Amino acid sequence: MSIYKHKFIVFAIDHFNSLGIIRSLGEKGINPIVVLYGEKSKLVQKSKYISEYYRSNNIEECYEYIKDNYSQELYKPFIIATTDETASCLDLHYDELVDKFHFFNAGEQGRITKMMEKEYIAHLAQSCGLKIPKTEEVNRGDMPKSVKFPIMTKSNTPTIHNWKANVFICNNENELKEAYKHITQERVILQEYIHKKNELNYEGFAINNGQDLYMPYDNRYYRNTPSSYGQYGFIEKSQQTELFHKIKELVKETKFNGIFEIEFLIDQNDNFYFVEINFRSSCWTYAYTKCGINLPIMYSQSVIDGKINTSEEDICKLPFKFMNVIPDFKINVKNGNLTFTKWVKDFLDIDCSFYFNKKDIMPFLYFIKNKIFK
């Protein structure tokens, strides 16, 4: 059966990740329904590929809108989650949705939300043979008992509001005490800080409760910052055979069905440290689409077929370079880490950016207008 008989719903926030999913579907002739939660759209709403649009500040209202309006379709609609919050929302309503929609899930209600807890998924990854940074969970204000400085502070779950505000790199007790003044969560993850050489990410999808996996390509970065992922990177054919087999075991343990991203830190000795799994599409999904790996289309057709379908894979070139232009410029040029000339040279060499698209230009113009006249 063709996926074109099914409606597609992008359950999203106003972000270039969501725009990338919309374009990935639209460029293949699927005009998705976009259900947006949060503030008024300043980006995605203007995409020419959107067939229907709904927005609410309340995520549960968005969920009710999807359930009330699209649960009686002849062919089960696909819901594509683009954030941890939307993935968790669908997961917590699994029992209501499972017979009516195709959506990212792990076979039972609440399982994805539980696996979003960093401590839980780290232990699961470790049980599958993956190396993890030393970690402990403490009350806010407590000093580490087993993890030695330098450390990184984190929230245990990515679904809390503004979780990135709880991330600090601390080299000693005084710096940790200062970080606690800004951290809002009562329970805090203290993690061994890895002096990274690079990061390694896999974008892929799984079906049949994690038993079947598509994940032959990975991406790394040309530039990194100590406390966050890079913004300028490249996609390549994966060479990490041993690591792949461990990831495959982990995905089986998760029983996950859907598009995912798995992230690793690479230390100065080329050791791989598991960081997390995002149980939803990632920021780099559209770069994979432009490379010839349209994950939303391939995942959906594989769900219908009941087996991995790679017929849509059409690699244009490797390595394939991408850049999140605005953050990369701010981090590297405005902060004096890179000359403007060097940055422009890199920019002109990329194969994919995430805002400007001459075939779907209005989101970019709308975004710029809101930046100037906000």
XYZ file of C-alpha atoms in Angstrom, residues 58-297:
240
model
C -1.478 24.259 25.334
C -0.035 20.935 24.195
C -3.037 18.958 25.481
C -5.360 21.130 23.400
C -3.233 20.297 20.377
C -3.480 16.604 21.210
C -7.264 16.822 21.574
C -7.473 18.612 18.221
C -5.602 15.765 16.521
C -7.690 13.079 18.218
C -11.035 14.798 17.606
C -10.426 15.630 13.954
C -8.367 12.784 12.488
C -9.071 9.587 14.439
C -11.780 8.307 12.093
C -9.809 8.221 8.846
C -10.111 5.195 6.561
C -6.295 4.947 6.495
C -4.503 5.553 9.788
C -2.787 8.976 9.716
C 0.896 9.295 10.543
C 1.850 11.674 13.363
C 5.467 12.901 13.228
C 6.758 14.257 16.540
C 9.507 16.891 16.346
C 10.089 17.568 20.057
C 10.531 15.586 23.252
C 7.326 17.142 24.564
C 5.217 16.046 21.593
C 6.765 12.562 21.601
C 6.017 12.260 25.319
C 2.470 13.570 24.873
C 1.695 10.902 22.279
C 3.394 8.252 24.394
C 1.272 9.133 27.439
C -1.863 8.728 25.292
C -0.693 5.496 23.651
C -3.761 3.470 24.602
C -6.092 6.030 23.022
C -4.061 6.364 19.827
C -2.672 2.947 18.973
C -5.668 1.759 16.934
C -6.238 5.109 15.209
C -2.806 6.481 14.229
C 0.726 5.563 13.268
C 2.994 7.432 15.704
C 6.336 7.072 17.467
C 5.905 4.599 20.340
C 7.543 1.824 22.308
C 4.678 -0.639 22.470
C 3.093 0.495 25.710
C 1.869 3.661 27.373
C 4.506 5.743 29.147
C 7.538 3.743 28.016
C 9.096 6.503 25.873
C 8.615 9.084 28.618
C 10.382 6.783 31.080
C 13.266 6.236 28.652
C 13.683 10.003 28.283
C 15.063 10.029 31.834
C 18.800 10.362 31.328
C 19.776 8.080 34.182
C 17.408 5.324 33.039
C 18.504 5.319 29.389
C 22.186 5.546 30.370
C 21.892 2.370 32.453
C 20.088 0.645 29.589
C 22.832 1.709 27.168
C 25.517 0.467 29.556
C 23.791 -2.917 29.803
C 24.142 -3.184 26.001
C 27.900 -2.635 26.167
C 28.035 1.102 25.471
C 30.423 3.291 27.416
C 28.772 6.104 29.417
C 30.241 9.051 31.348
C 30.214 8.560 35.120
C 26.984 10.009 36.448
C 25.106 10.540 39.695
C 21.825 12.207 40.577
C 21.762 14.528 43.612
C 19.583 17.103 45.311
C 20.215 20.648 44.159
C 22.990 22.060 46.340
C 24.722 18.734 47.040
C 28.321 18.063 46.075
C 29.223 14.941 44.041
C 30.131 11.796 45.958
C 31.529 9.635 43.149
C 31.916 11.858 40.061
C 35.084 13.931 40.015
C 35.496 17.445 38.629
C 35.199 18.749 35.966
C 31.516 17.898 35.714
C 28.492 18.927 33.661
C 25.107 19.565 35.259
C 21.943 18.378 33.521
C 18.232 17.889 34.060
C 17.157 14.273 34.252
C 14.402 14.787 31.677
C 14.319 16.855 28.456
C 10.577 17.543 28.688
C 10.841 20.251 31.346
C 10.636 23.854 30.207
C 13.984 25.381 29.187
C 16.042 22.367 30.278
C 19.166 23.810 28.634
C 19.223 26.529 31.308
C 20.257 23.816 33.772
C 23.428 22.888 31.850
C 26.715 24.151 33.339
C 30.333 23.029 33.113
C 31.911 23.185 36.565
C 35.623 22.721 37.252
C 35.399 22.829 41.056
C 33.028 23.074 44.028
C 32.806 26.871 43.902
C 31.693 26.809 40.273
C 29.108 24.133 41.084
C 27.778 26.219 43.988
C 27.427 29.168 41.615
C 25.650 26.969 39.049
C 23.149 25.855 41.698
C 22.039 29.480 42.075
C 20.717 29.327 38.497
C 19.455 25.733 38.317
C 15.703 25.433 38.797
C 15.316 21.667 39.238
C 15.280 20.035 42.686
C 17.075 16.934 41.384
C 20.199 17.413 39.264
C 22.323 15.061 37.176
C 26.074 15.489 37.728
C 28.006 13.944 34.862
C 31.708 13.430 34.248
C 32.777 16.081 31.748
C 34.343 14.542 28.648
C 36.947 16.685 26.888
C 35.582 15.908 23.479
C 37.372 15.744 20.181
C 34.092 15.535 18.310
C 30.574 14.175 18.471
C 29.037 11.300 16.554
C 25.316 11.188 15.805
C 23.172 8.593 14.106
C 19.842 9.508 12.524
C 17.630 6.559 11.692
C 14.376 4.755 12.308
C 13.140 1.496 13.775
C 10.016 -0.599 13.245
C 8.574 -3.841 14.631
C 9.275 -2.836 18.220
C 12.933 -2.069 17.581
C 13.687 -5.381 15.870
C 14.307 -3.829 12.437
C 16.630 -0.863 12.149
C 17.762 1.555 9.444
C 20.879 3.474 10.467
C 23.723 3.155 7.913
C 24.872 6.797 8.017
C 26.181 9.084 10.743
C 27.214 12.706 11.117
C 30.025 14.552 12.854
C 31.068 18.197 13.113
C 33.794 20.401 11.712
C 33.525 22.717 14.728
C 32.541 22.020 18.329
C 31.907 24.014 21.479
C 32.577 22.631 24.979
C 28.986 22.762 26.244
C 26.862 22.129 23.142
C 26.743 20.288 19.831
C 28.239 21.741 16.672
C 26.339 23.668 14.019
C 28.503 22.843 10.989
C 28.908 19.198 10.135
C 28.841 16.422 7.568
C 27.036 13.149 6.841
C 29.055 10.069 5.953
C 28.723 6.309 5.564
C 29.195 4.829 9.016
C 32.423 2.915 9.648
C 31.681 1.999 13.279
C 30.735 -1.681 12.921
C 31.255 -2.672 16.567
C 29.424 0.401 17.822
C 26.552 -0.271 15.408
C 25.936 -3.726 16.858
C 25.741 -2.314 20.389
C 23.334 0.389 19.247
C 21.236 -2.269 17.539
C 20.955 -4.131 20.845
C 19.984 -0.924 22.619
C 17.250 -0.106 20.098
C 15.864 -3.632 20.509
C 15.745 -3.083 24.272
C 13.849 0.177 23.824
C 11.213 -1.552 21.610
C 10.985 1.757 19.773
C 9.024 2.406 16.587
C 9.808 5.682 14.843
C 12.488 8.123 13.781
C 15.245 8.659 16.334
C 18.643 10.208 16.907
C 21.392 8.698 19.076
C 24.307 10.847 20.225
C 27.880 10.059 21.308
C 30.845 12.080 22.524
C 34.280 11.201 21.117
C 37.083 11.865 23.612
C 40.696 12.717 22.860
C 41.544 8.988 22.699
C 38.726 8.230 20.228
C 36.529 6.499 22.802
C 32.770 6.755 22.201
C 30.570 7.800 25.124
C 26.818 7.392 24.868
C 24.955 10.642 25.594
C 21.278 10.118 24.788
C 18.590 8.966 22.405
C 16.049 11.444 21.071
C 12.849 9.502 20.408
C 11.735 11.860 17.626
C 13.090 13.548 14.524
C 16.198 15.632 15.106
C 17.436 19.021 13.948
C 19.502 17.361 11.223
C 16.706 15.293 9.634
C 16.325 17.714 6.733
C 20.055 17.545 5.955
C 19.628 13.789 5.593
C 16.650 14.408 3.293
C 18.723 16.671 1.024
C 21.522 14.109 1.062
C 19.062 11.542 -0.315
C 17.930 9.892 2.921
C 14.343 11.041 3.473
C 13.716 9.487 6.872
C 10.020 10.512 7.233
C 9.170 8.956 3.860
